[in-house]
Amino acid sequence: MSTATPNPALSEVVQVAQSYYDSHDADTFYAEVWGGEDIHIGLYESETEPIAPASQRTIARLAETFGTLNASTHLLDLGSGYGGTARYLVKNFGCTVTALNLSSVENHRHRELNEKAGLSDRITVIDGNFESIPAADSSFDAVCSQDAILHSGQRAQVIAEVARVLKPGGRFVFTDPMQADTCPENVLEPILNRIHLDTLGSPQFYRQEAQKQGLVEVGFENLTHQLIRHYSRVLEETEARQAQLQEKISETYLENMKKGLRYWVEGGNNGYLAWGIFHFQKPA
């Protein structure tokens, strides 16, 4: 059951995502299976590697992609989840991070983990929505996001908002589960129905929207094989730990989760999906 009252100011898709991530079952599942730090696709060095270190490796790759992070960087993390990315960037680069996230449940845990790590003075956690970023124009040196923009019903607006709040010369690095540019029509319905979406973005979509906003593509590292590996690992872990997980999570949630994970794996294996690290820059 959701702990939050739907906000009519949010798009319907975002309200659905908020209700889902605030639910006890979802919060417990991600905390248990991902380790309570991250909720994004990992970069695996083997087919049996645990999820948590693979997820942390994605953050390290994200930071490497920026290439310019330091103690003077003010970074905005969109869809920040439990704050694993923010804490990594602060610890390793001394950045100041504003973490924007729609789930009050995740944000509560994020703040607790920041306090425990002694990083509350460097990370500001904001309950909010990236379709309307609560910040002035040209506020941030860098913006990142990991596997969150898909939950927006107005993805073009999200890219416009990123371009607005980036300083000239600022960089935008993100990942998002996408449909392949060559994906046939209607084949993603099982995935879309499972996550209550009408569409997914595609690499071409993000390139076009970024270009409309004056952002210049620096690069795209295609890592779609890691999407397949990640959802396979989450499915394997869920099945292996089902008896333990059922003590804390409803059987209905777990069965639906396994069904959805199989759809992601199948879609990836069929060449219908794409995933990787996008890197854009706002001209100076």
PDB file of C-alpha atoms in Angstrom:
ATOM      1  CA  MET A   1       0.000   0.000   0.000  1.00  0.00           C
ATOM      2  CA  SER A   2       1.288   3.423  -0.859  1.00  0.00           C
ATOM      3  CA  THR A   3       2.231   5.741   1.984  1.00  0.00           C
ATOM      4  CA  ALA A   4       1.820   8.840  -0.155  1.00  0.00           C
ATOM      5  CA  THR A   5      -1.257  10.675  -1.383  1.00  0.00           C
ATOM      6  CA  PRO A   6      -1.211  11.059  -5.187  1.00  0.00           C
ATOM      7  CA  ASN A   7      -0.295  14.582  -6.214  1.00  0.00           C
ATOM      8  CA  PRO A   8      -2.619  15.896  -8.944  1.00  0.00           C
ATOM      9  CA  ALA A   9       0.138  18.266 -10.107  1.00  0.00           C
ATOM     10  CA  LEU A  10       2.145  15.236 -11.296  1.00  0.00           C
ATOM     11  CA  SER A  11       1.505  13.476 -14.589  1.00  0.00           C
ATOM     12  CA  GLU A  12      -0.434  10.228 -14.287  1.00  0.00           C
ATOM     13  CA  VAL A  13       2.629   8.136 -15.154  1.00  0.00           C
ATOM     14  CA  VAL A  14       4.690   9.848 -12.455  1.00  0.00           C
ATOM     15  CA  GLN A  15       1.892   9.340  -9.904  1.00  0.00           C
ATOM     16  CA  VAL A  16       1.903   5.614 -10.687  1.00  0.00           C
ATOM     17  CA  ALA A  17       5.676   5.476 -10.224  1.00  0.00           C
ATOM     18  CA  GLN A  18       5.450   7.389  -6.942  1.00  0.00           C
ATOM     19  CA  SER A  19       2.783   5.040  -5.589  1.00  0.00           C
ATOM     20  CA  TYR A  20       4.821   2.004  -6.620  1.00  0.00           C
ATOM     21  CA  TYR A  21       8.153   3.080  -5.140  1.00  0.00           C
ATOM     22  CA  ASP A  22       6.491   4.230  -1.916  1.00  0.00           C
ATOM     23  CA  SER A  23       4.873   0.809  -1.421  1.00  0.00           C
ATOM     24  CA  HIS A  24       6.142  -1.511   1.299  1.00  0.00           C
ATOM     25  CA  ASP A  25       6.677  -4.409  -1.107  1.00  0.00           C
ATOM     26  CA  ALA A  26       8.718  -2.396  -3.611  1.00  0.00           C
ATOM     27  CA  ASP A  27      10.793  -0.660  -0.956  1.00  0.00           C
ATOM     28  CA  THR A  28      11.568  -3.944   0.768  1.00  0.00           C
ATOM     29  CA  PHE A  29      12.351  -5.760  -2.480  1.00  0.00           C
ATOM     30  CA  TYR A  30      14.846  -3.173  -3.706  1.00  0.00           C
ATOM     31  CA  ALA A  31      16.443  -2.839  -0.287  1.00  0.00           C
ATOM     32  CA  GLU A  32      16.811  -6.619   0.077  1.00  0.00           C
ATOM     33  CA  VAL A  33      17.813  -7.612  -3.448  1.00  0.00           C
ATOM     34  CA  TRP A  34      19.893  -4.545  -4.447  1.00  0.00           C
ATOM     35  CA  GLY A  35      21.366  -4.037  -0.988  1.00  0.00           C
ATOM     36  CA  GLY A  36      19.625  -0.782  -0.056  1.00  0.00           C
ATOM     37  CA  GLU A  37      22.061   1.590  -1.785  1.00  0.00           C
ATOM     38  CA  ASP A  38      21.135   1.571  -5.459  1.00  0.00           C
ATOM     39  CA  ILE A  39      18.220   0.825  -7.808  1.00  0.00           C
ATOM     40  CA  HIS A  40      19.742   0.716 -11.283  1.00  0.00           C
ATOM     41  CA  ILE A  41      21.249  -1.647 -13.838  1.00  0.00           C
ATOM     42  CA  GLY A  42      24.684  -2.966 -12.962  1.00  0.00           C
ATOM     43  CA  LEU A  43      27.860  -3.536 -14.942  1.00  0.00           C
ATOM     44  CA  TYR A  44      28.812  -7.173 -14.456  1.00  0.00           C
ATOM     45  CA  GLU A  45      32.240  -8.716 -14.835  1.00  0.00           C
ATOM     46  CA  SER A  46      30.825 -12.255 -14.668  1.00  0.00           C
ATOM     47  CA  GLU A  47      27.446 -13.940 -15.081  1.00  0.00           C
ATOM     48  CA  THR A  48      27.291 -14.800 -11.387  1.00  0.00           C
ATOM     49  CA  GLU A  49      28.543 -11.564  -9.824  1.00  0.00           C
ATOM     50  CA  PRO A  50      26.330 -10.215  -7.012  1.00  0.00           C
ATOM     51  CA  ILE A  51      24.031  -7.325  -7.868  1.00  0.00           C
ATOM     52  CA  ALA A  52      25.338  -4.752  -5.378  1.00  0.00           C
ATOM     53  CA  PRO A  53      28.970  -4.484  -6.594  1.00  0.00           C
ATOM     54  CA  ALA A  54      27.819  -4.498 -10.223  1.00  0.00           C
ATOM     55  CA  SER A  55      25.451  -1.632  -9.435  1.00  0.00           C
ATOM     56  CA  GLN A  56      28.254   0.288  -7.742  1.00  0.00           C
ATOM     57  CA  ARG A  57      30.446  -0.254 -10.805  1.00  0.00           C
ATOM     58  CA  THR A  58      27.843   1.589 -12.889  1.00  0.00           C
ATOM     59  CA  ILE A  59      28.240   4.618 -10.650  1.00  0.00           C
ATOM     60  CA  ALA A  60      32.014   4.525 -11.061  1.00  0.00           C
ATOM     61  CA  ARG A  61      31.623   4.356 -14.858  1.00  0.00           C
ATOM     62  CA  LEU A  62      29.169   7.243 -14.744  1.00  0.00           C
ATOM     63  CA  ALA A  63      31.712   9.332 -12.824  1.00  0.00           C
ATOM     64  CA  GLU A  64      34.459   8.414 -15.303  1.00  0.00           C
ATOM     65  CA  THR A  65      32.206   9.517 -18.151  1.00  0.00           C
ATOM     66  CA  PHE A  66      31.855  12.999 -16.650  1.00  0.00           C
ATOM     67  CA  GLY A  67      35.615  13.277 -16.363  1.00  0.00           C
ATOM     68  CA  THR A  68      35.383  16.735 -14.789  1.00  0.00           C
ATOM     69  CA  LEU A  69      34.011  16.157 -11.280  1.00  0.00           C
ATOM     70  CA  ASN A  70      35.760  17.837  -8.364  1.00  0.00           C
ATOM     71  CA  ALA A  71      35.121  19.640  -5.084  1.00  0.00           C
ATOM     72  CA  SER A  72      33.675  22.685  -6.855  1.00  0.00           C
ATOM     73  CA  THR A  73      31.072  20.658  -8.785  1.00  0.00           C
ATOM     74  CA  HIS A  74      27.412  21.124  -7.849  1.00  0.00           C
ATOM     75  CA  LEU A  75      25.645  18.085  -9.290  1.00  0.00           C
ATOM     76  CA  LEU A  76      21.942  17.293  -9.625  1.00  0.00           C
ATOM     77  CA  ASP A  77      20.954  13.604  -9.365  1.00  0.00           C
ATOM     78  CA  LEU A  78      17.521  12.974 -10.919  1.00  0.00           C
ATOM     79  CA  GLY A  79      15.610  10.007  -9.511  1.00  0.00           C
ATOM     80  CA  SER A  80      18.227   9.522  -6.814  1.00  0.00           C
ATOM     81  CA  GLY A  81      16.644   6.543  -5.035  1.00  0.00           C
ATOM     82  CA  TYR A  82      18.484   5.562  -1.866  1.00  0.00           C
ATOM     83  CA  GLY A  83      21.394   7.881  -2.667  1.00  0.00           C
ATOM     84  CA  GLY A  84      24.174   5.444  -3.479  1.00  0.00           C
ATOM     85  CA  THR A  85      25.307   7.599  -6.390  1.00  0.00           C
ATOM     86  CA  ALA A  86      25.280  10.822  -4.390  1.00  0.00           C
ATOM     87  CA  ARG A  87      27.315   9.311  -1.562  1.00  0.00           C
ATOM     88  CA  TYR A  88      29.853   7.804  -3.980  1.00  0.00           C
ATOM     89  CA  LEU A  89      30.377  11.125  -5.767  1.00  0.00           C
ATOM     90  CA  VAL A  90      30.738  13.084  -2.538  1.00  0.00           C
ATOM     91  CA  LYS A  91      33.164  10.582  -1.015  1.00  0.00           C
ATOM     92  CA  ASN A  92      35.335  10.230  -4.114  1.00  0.00           C
ATOM     93  CA  PHE A  93      35.210  13.703  -5.676  1.00  0.00           C
ATOM     94  CA  GLY A  94      34.042  16.052  -2.930  1.00  0.00           C
ATOM     95  CA  CYS A  95      31.046  17.195  -4.997  1.00  0.00           C
ATOM     96  CA  THR A  96      28.008  18.916  -3.582  1.00  0.00           C
ATOM     97  CA  VAL A  97      24.902  16.970  -4.644  1.00  0.00           C
ATOM     98  CA  THR A  98      21.241  17.890  -4.848  1.00  0.00           C
ATOM     99  CA  ALA A  99      19.235  14.664  -4.997  1.00  0.00           C
ATOM    100  CA  LEU A 100      15.747  14.957  -6.509  1.00  0.00           C
ATOM    101  CA  ASN A 101      13.422  11.995  -6.068  1.00  0.00           C
ATOM    102  CA  LEU A 102       9.658  11.428  -6.021  1.00  0.00           C
ATOM    103  CA  SER A 103       9.492   8.646  -3.403  1.00  0.00           C
ATOM    104  CA  SER A 104       9.199   9.944   0.152  1.00  0.00           C
ATOM    105  CA  VAL A 105       9.963   6.435   1.448  1.00  0.00           C
ATOM    106  CA  GLU A 106      13.229   6.228  -0.479  1.00  0.00           C
ATOM    107  CA  ASN A 107      14.108   9.797   0.445  1.00  0.00           C
ATOM    108  CA  HIS A 108      13.652   9.060   4.135  1.00  0.00           C
ATOM    109  CA  ARG A 109      16.110   6.167   3.929  1.00  0.00           C
ATOM    110  CA  HIS A 110      18.429   8.274   1.762  1.00  0.00           C
ATOM    111  CA  ARG A 111      18.608  10.976   4.439  1.00  0.00           C
ATOM    112  CA  GLU A 112      19.233   8.398   7.165  1.00  0.00           C
ATOM    113  CA  LEU A 113      22.098   6.838   5.184  1.00  0.00           C
ATOM    114  CA  ASN A 114      23.597  10.276   4.512  1.00  0.00           C
ATOM    115  CA  GLU A 115      23.495  11.119   8.191  1.00  0.00           C
ATOM    116  CA  LYS A 116      25.057   7.781   9.117  1.00  0.00           C
ATOM    117  CA  ALA A 117      27.858   8.414   6.598  1.00  0.00           C
ATOM    118  CA  GLY A 118      28.385  11.961   7.866  1.00  0.00           C
ATOM    119  CA  LEU A 119      27.477  13.449   4.478  1.00  0.00           C
ATOM    120  CA  SER A 120      24.267  15.331   5.225  1.00  0.00           C
ATOM    121  CA  ASP A 121      26.034  18.668   4.814  1.00  0.00           C
ATOM    122  CA  ARG A 122      27.082  17.765   1.248  1.00  0.00           C
ATOM    123  CA  ILE A 123      23.872  16.131  -0.027  1.00  0.00           C
ATOM    124  CA  THR A 124      20.482  17.861  -0.131  1.00  0.00           C
ATOM    125  CA  VAL A 125      17.589  15.456  -0.675  1.00  0.00           C
ATOM    126  CA  ILE A 126      14.496  17.024  -2.247  1.00  0.00           C
ATOM    127  CA  ASP A 127      11.061  15.432  -2.595  1.00  0.00           C
ATOM    128  CA  GLY A 128      10.201  16.392  -6.154  1.00  0.00           C
ATOM    129  CA  ASN A 129       9.616  15.577  -9.772  1.00  0.00           C
ATOM    130  CA  PHE A 130      12.063  15.963 -12.650  1.00  0.00           C
ATOM    131  CA  GLU A 131       9.319  17.052 -15.055  1.00  0.00           C
ATOM    132  CA  SER A 132       9.482  20.369 -13.161  1.00  0.00           C
ATOM    133  CA  ILE A 133      12.867  20.706 -11.476  1.00  0.00           C
ATOM    134  CA  PRO A 134      12.661  23.064  -8.479  1.00  0.00           C
ATOM    135  CA  ALA A 135      15.779  25.054  -9.348  1.00  0.00           C
ATOM    136  CA  ALA A 136      16.708  28.256 -11.144  1.00  0.00           C
ATOM    137  CA  ASP A 137      18.158  28.382 -14.631  1.00  0.00           C
ATOM    138  CA  SER A 138      21.864  27.526 -14.876  1.00  0.00           C
ATOM    139  CA  SER A 139      22.030  26.165 -11.322  1.00  0.00           C
ATOM    140  CA  PHE A 140      24.167  23.043 -11.780  1.00  0.00           C
ATOM    141  CA  ASP A 141      27.573  22.144 -13.185  1.00  0.00           C
ATOM    142  CA  ALA A 142      26.440  18.597 -13.907  1.00  0.00           C
ATOM    143  CA  VAL A 143      23.300  16.467 -14.005  1.00  0.00           C
ATOM    144  CA  CYS A 144      23.072  12.690 -13.798  1.00  0.00           C
ATOM    145  CA  SER A 145      20.273  10.147 -13.791  1.00  0.00           C
ATOM    146  CA  GLN A 146      20.201   6.365 -13.674  1.00  0.00           C
ATOM    147  CA  ASP A 147      17.269   4.363 -15.013  1.00  0.00           C
ATOM    148  CA  ALA A 148      14.651   6.866 -13.869  1.00  0.00           C
ATOM    149  CA  ILE A 149      13.567   8.987 -16.838  1.00  0.00           C
ATOM    150  CA  LEU A 150      11.538   6.105 -18.299  1.00  0.00           C
ATOM    151  CA  HIS A 151       9.021   6.714 -15.476  1.00  0.00           C
ATOM    152  CA  SER A 152       8.129  10.141 -16.857  1.00  0.00           C
ATOM    153  CA  GLY A 153       5.128  10.635 -19.082  1.00  0.00           C
ATOM    154  CA  GLN A 154       6.827  13.777 -20.421  1.00  0.00           C
ATOM    155  CA  ARG A 155      10.392  12.729 -21.225  1.00  0.00           C
ATOM    156  CA  ALA A 156      10.922  15.573 -23.667  1.00  0.00           C
ATOM    157  CA  GLN A 157      10.041  17.971 -20.847  1.00  0.00           C
ATOM    158  CA  VAL A 158      12.611  16.264 -18.600  1.00  0.00           C
ATOM    159  CA  ILE A 159      15.354  16.864 -21.162  1.00  0.00           C
ATOM    160  CA  ALA A 160      14.214  20.485 -21.525  1.00  0.00           C
ATOM    161  CA  GLU A 161      14.375  20.921 -17.761  1.00  0.00           C
ATOM    162  CA  VAL A 162      17.875  19.449 -17.631  1.00  0.00           C
ATOM    163  CA  ALA A 163      19.030  21.849 -20.332  1.00  0.00           C
ATOM    164  CA  ARG A 164      17.456  24.741 -18.417  1.00  0.00           C
ATOM    165  CA  VAL A 165      19.151  24.051 -15.079  1.00  0.00           C
ATOM    166  CA  LEU A 166      22.581  23.181 -16.517  1.00  0.00           C
ATOM    167  CA  LYS A 167      25.195  25.916 -16.532  1.00  0.00           C
ATOM    168  CA  PRO A 168      26.861  26.692 -19.876  1.00  0.00           C
ATOM    169  CA  GLY A 169      29.515  24.034 -20.370  1.00  0.00           C
ATOM    170  CA  GLY A 170      27.715  21.700 -17.975  1.00  0.00           C
ATOM    171  CA  ARG A 171      27.439  17.988 -18.637  1.00  0.00           C
ATOM    172  CA  PHE A 172      24.485  15.576 -18.531  1.00  0.00           C
ATOM    173  CA  VAL A 173      25.239  11.873 -18.117  1.00  0.00           C
ATOM    174  CA  PHE A 174      22.446   9.323 -17.785  1.00  0.00           C
ATOM    175  CA  THR A 175      21.242   5.793 -18.353  1.00  0.00           C
ATOM    176  CA  ASP A 176      17.706   4.671 -19.112  1.00  0.00           C
ATOM    177  CA  PRO A 177      16.091   1.401 -20.203  1.00  0.00           C
ATOM    178  CA  MET A 178      15.041   2.150 -23.787  1.00  0.00           C
ATOM    179  CA  GLN A 179      13.488   0.514 -26.774  1.00  0.00           C
ATOM    180  CA  ALA A 180      15.909  -0.105 -29.617  1.00  0.00           C
ATOM    181  CA  ASP A 181      15.740   2.297 -32.549  1.00  0.00           C
ATOM    182  CA  THR A 182      14.775  -0.679 -34.728  1.00  0.00           C
ATOM    183  CA  CYS A 183      12.181  -2.081 -32.320  1.00  0.00           C
ATOM    184  CA  PRO A 184       9.018  -3.289 -34.139  1.00  0.00           C
ATOM    185  CA  GLU A 185       5.678  -1.852 -33.077  1.00  0.00           C
ATOM    186  CA  ASN A 186       3.655  -3.433 -30.267  1.00  0.00           C
ATOM    187  CA  VAL A 187       6.227  -6.053 -29.225  1.00  0.00           C
ATOM    188  CA  LEU A 188       6.951  -4.315 -25.904  1.00  0.00           C
ATOM    189  CA  GLU A 189       3.375  -4.440 -24.618  1.00  0.00           C
ATOM    190  CA  PRO A 190       4.165  -7.052 -21.897  1.00  0.00           C
ATOM    191  CA  ILE A 191       6.930  -4.832 -20.506  1.00  0.00           C
ATOM    192  CA  LEU A 192       4.944  -1.607 -20.820  1.00  0.00           C
ATOM    193  CA  ASN A 193       1.849  -3.077 -19.193  1.00  0.00           C
ATOM    194  CA  ARG A 194       3.928  -4.410 -16.320  1.00  0.00           C
ATOM    195  CA  ILE A 195       5.409  -0.979 -15.520  1.00  0.00           C
ATOM    196  CA  HIS A 196       2.271   1.010 -16.439  1.00  0.00           C
ATOM    197  CA  LEU A 197       3.842   2.900 -19.345  1.00  0.00           C
ATOM    198  CA  ASP A 198       2.647   3.615 -22.866  1.00  0.00           C
ATOM    199  CA  THR A 199       6.113   3.942 -24.401  1.00  0.00           C
ATOM    200  CA  LEU A 200       9.829   3.791 -23.769  1.00  0.00           C
ATOM    201  CA  GLY A 201      12.311   6.304 -25.044  1.00  0.00           C
ATOM    202  CA  SER A 202      14.912   5.228 -27.598  1.00  0.00           C
ATOM    203  CA  PRO A 203      18.467   6.365 -28.330  1.00  0.00           C
ATOM    204  CA  GLN A 204      17.143   8.288 -31.344  1.00  0.00           C
ATOM    205  CA  PHE A 205      14.465   9.946 -29.203  1.00  0.00           C
ATOM    206  CA  TYR A 206      16.968  11.179 -26.635  1.00  0.00           C
ATOM    207  CA  ARG A 207      19.346  12.403 -29.330  1.00  0.00           C
ATOM    208  CA  GLN A 208      16.575  14.364 -31.007  1.00  0.00           C
ATOM    209  CA  GLU A 209      15.255  15.885 -27.792  1.00  0.00           C
ATOM    210  CA  ALA A 210      18.724  16.831 -26.582  1.00  0.00           C
ATOM    211  CA  GLN A 211      19.484  18.458 -29.920  1.00  0.00           C
ATOM    212  CA  LYS A 212      16.252  20.462 -29.738  1.00  0.00           C
ATOM    213  CA  GLN A 213      17.440  21.855 -26.405  1.00  0.00           C
ATOM    214  CA  GLY A 214      20.878  22.758 -27.727  1.00  0.00           C
ATOM    215  CA  LEU A 215      22.710  19.929 -25.965  1.00  0.00           C
ATOM    216  CA  VAL A 216      25.634  18.411 -27.852  1.00  0.00           C
ATOM    217  CA  GLU A 217      26.182  14.656 -27.771  1.00  0.00           C
ATOM    218  CA  VAL A 218      29.616  13.755 -26.444  1.00  0.00           C
ATOM    219  CA  GLY A 219      29.069  10.026 -26.684  1.00  0.00           C
ATOM    220  CA  PHE A 220      26.900   6.971 -26.113  1.00  0.00           C
ATOM    221  CA  GLU A 221      28.391   3.777 -24.688  1.00  0.00           C
ATOM    222  CA  ASN A 222      26.089   0.976 -25.809  1.00  0.00           C
ATOM    223  CA  LEU A 223      25.887  -1.565 -22.992  1.00  0.00           C
ATOM    224  CA  THR A 224      22.640  -3.338 -23.842  1.00  0.00           C
ATOM    225  CA  HIS A 225      24.132  -6.737 -22.953  1.00  0.00           C
ATOM    226  CA  GLN A 226      24.409  -5.504 -19.364  1.00  0.00           C
ATOM    227  CA  LEU A 227      20.643  -4.835 -19.255  1.00  0.00           C
ATOM    228  CA  ILE A 228      20.011  -8.472 -20.171  1.00  0.00           C
ATOM    229  CA  ARG A 229      22.564  -9.713 -17.649  1.00  0.00           C
ATOM    230  CA  HIS A 230      21.198  -7.473 -14.906  1.00  0.00           C
ATOM    231  CA  TYR A 231      17.568  -8.509 -15.185  1.00  0.00           C
ATOM    232  CA  SER A 232      18.677 -12.137 -15.442  1.00  0.00           C
ATOM    233  CA  ARG A 233      20.654 -11.758 -12.206  1.00  0.00           C
ATOM    234  CA  VAL A 234      17.754 -10.080 -10.390  1.00  0.00           C
ATOM    235  CA  LEU A 235      15.451 -12.908 -11.532  1.00  0.00           C
ATOM    236  CA  GLU A 236      17.952 -15.541 -10.409  1.00  0.00           C
ATOM    237  CA  GLU A 237      18.374 -13.856  -7.040  1.00  0.00           C
ATOM    238  CA  THR A 238      14.616 -13.511  -6.544  1.00  0.00           C
ATOM    239  CA  GLU A 239      14.020 -17.175  -7.318  1.00  0.00           C
ATOM    240  CA  ALA A 240      16.903 -18.337  -5.119  1.00  0.00           C
ATOM    241  CA  ARG A 241      15.725 -16.250  -2.151  1.00  0.00           C
ATOM    242  CA  GLN A 242      11.961 -16.542  -2.641  1.00  0.00           C
ATOM    243  CA  ALA A 243      11.258 -18.350   0.621  1.00  0.00           C
ATOM    244  CA  GLN A 244      13.190 -15.746   2.597  1.00  0.00           C
ATOM    245  CA  LEU A 245      11.692 -12.822   0.667  1.00  0.00           C
ATOM    246  CA  GLN A 246       8.137 -14.093   1.184  1.00  0.00           C
ATOM    247  CA  GLU A 247       8.542 -13.487   4.911  1.00  0.00           C
ATOM    248  CA  LYS A 248       8.692  -9.753   4.145  1.00  0.00           C
ATOM    249  CA  ILE A 249       7.121  -9.299   0.691  1.00  0.00           C
ATOM    250  CA  SER A 250       3.779 -10.465  -0.647  1.00  0.00           C
ATOM    251  CA  GLU A 251       3.741 -13.527  -2.897  1.00  0.00           C
ATOM    252  CA  THR A 252       1.700 -11.591  -5.458  1.00  0.00           C
ATOM    253  CA  TYR A 253       4.377  -8.911  -5.721  1.00  0.00           C
ATOM    254  CA  LEU A 254       7.156 -11.480  -6.107  1.00  0.00           C
ATOM    255  CA  GLU A 255       5.309 -13.435  -8.796  1.00  0.00           C
ATOM    256  CA  ASN A 256       4.567 -10.252 -10.734  1.00  0.00           C
ATOM    257  CA  MET A 257       8.174  -9.157 -10.349  1.00  0.00           C
ATOM    258  CA  LYS A 258       9.480 -12.446 -11.742  1.00  0.00           C
ATOM    259  CA  LYS A 259       7.066 -12.233 -14.663  1.00  0.00           C
ATOM    260  CA  GLY A 260       8.197  -8.686 -15.425  1.00  0.00           C
ATOM    261  CA  LEU A 261      11.890  -9.603 -15.191  1.00  0.00           C
ATOM    262  CA  ARG A 262      11.375 -12.405 -17.704  1.00  0.00           C
ATOM    263  CA  TYR A 263       9.787  -9.915 -20.093  1.00  0.00           C
ATOM    264  CA  TRP A 264      12.832  -7.626 -19.832  1.00  0.00           C
ATOM    265  CA  VAL A 265      15.238 -10.512 -20.470  1.00  0.00           C
ATOM    266  CA  GLU A 266      13.199 -11.757 -23.414  1.00  0.00           C
ATOM    267  CA  GLY A 267      12.926  -8.264 -24.907  1.00  0.00           C
ATOM    268  CA  GLY A 268      16.653  -7.768 -24.597  1.00  0.00           C
ATOM    269  CA  ASN A 269      17.488 -11.136 -26.125  1.00  0.00           C
ATOM    270  CA  ASN A 270      15.148 -10.380 -29.043  1.00  0.00           C
ATOM    271  CA  GLY A 271      16.955  -7.111 -29.781  1.00  0.00           C
ATOM    272  CA  TYR A 272      13.988  -4.937 -28.824  1.00  0.00           C
ATOM    273  CA  LEU A 273      15.711  -3.024 -26.011  1.00  0.00           C
ATOM    274  CA  ALA A 274      18.689  -0.724 -25.587  1.00  0.00           C
ATOM    275  CA  TRP A 275      20.684   0.526 -22.620  1.00  0.00           C
ATOM    276  CA  GLY A 276      23.893   2.425 -22.164  1.00  0.00           C
ATOM    277  CA  ILE A 277      25.510   5.629 -20.925  1.00  0.00           C
ATOM    278  CA  PHE A 278      24.560   8.854 -22.713  1.00  0.00           C
ATOM    279  CA  HIS A 279      26.794  11.914 -22.372  1.00  0.00           C
ATOM    280  CA  PHE A 280      25.658  15.397 -23.461  1.00  0.00           C
ATOM    281  CA  GLN A 281      27.119  18.853 -22.904  1.00  0.00           C
ATOM    282  CA  LYS A 282      25.544  22.295 -22.887  1.00  0.00           C
ATOM    283  CA  PRO A 283      27.632  24.647 -25.025  1.00  0.00           C
ATOM    284  CA  ALA A 284      29.665  27.180 -23.078  1.00  0.00           C
TER     285      ALA A 284
END
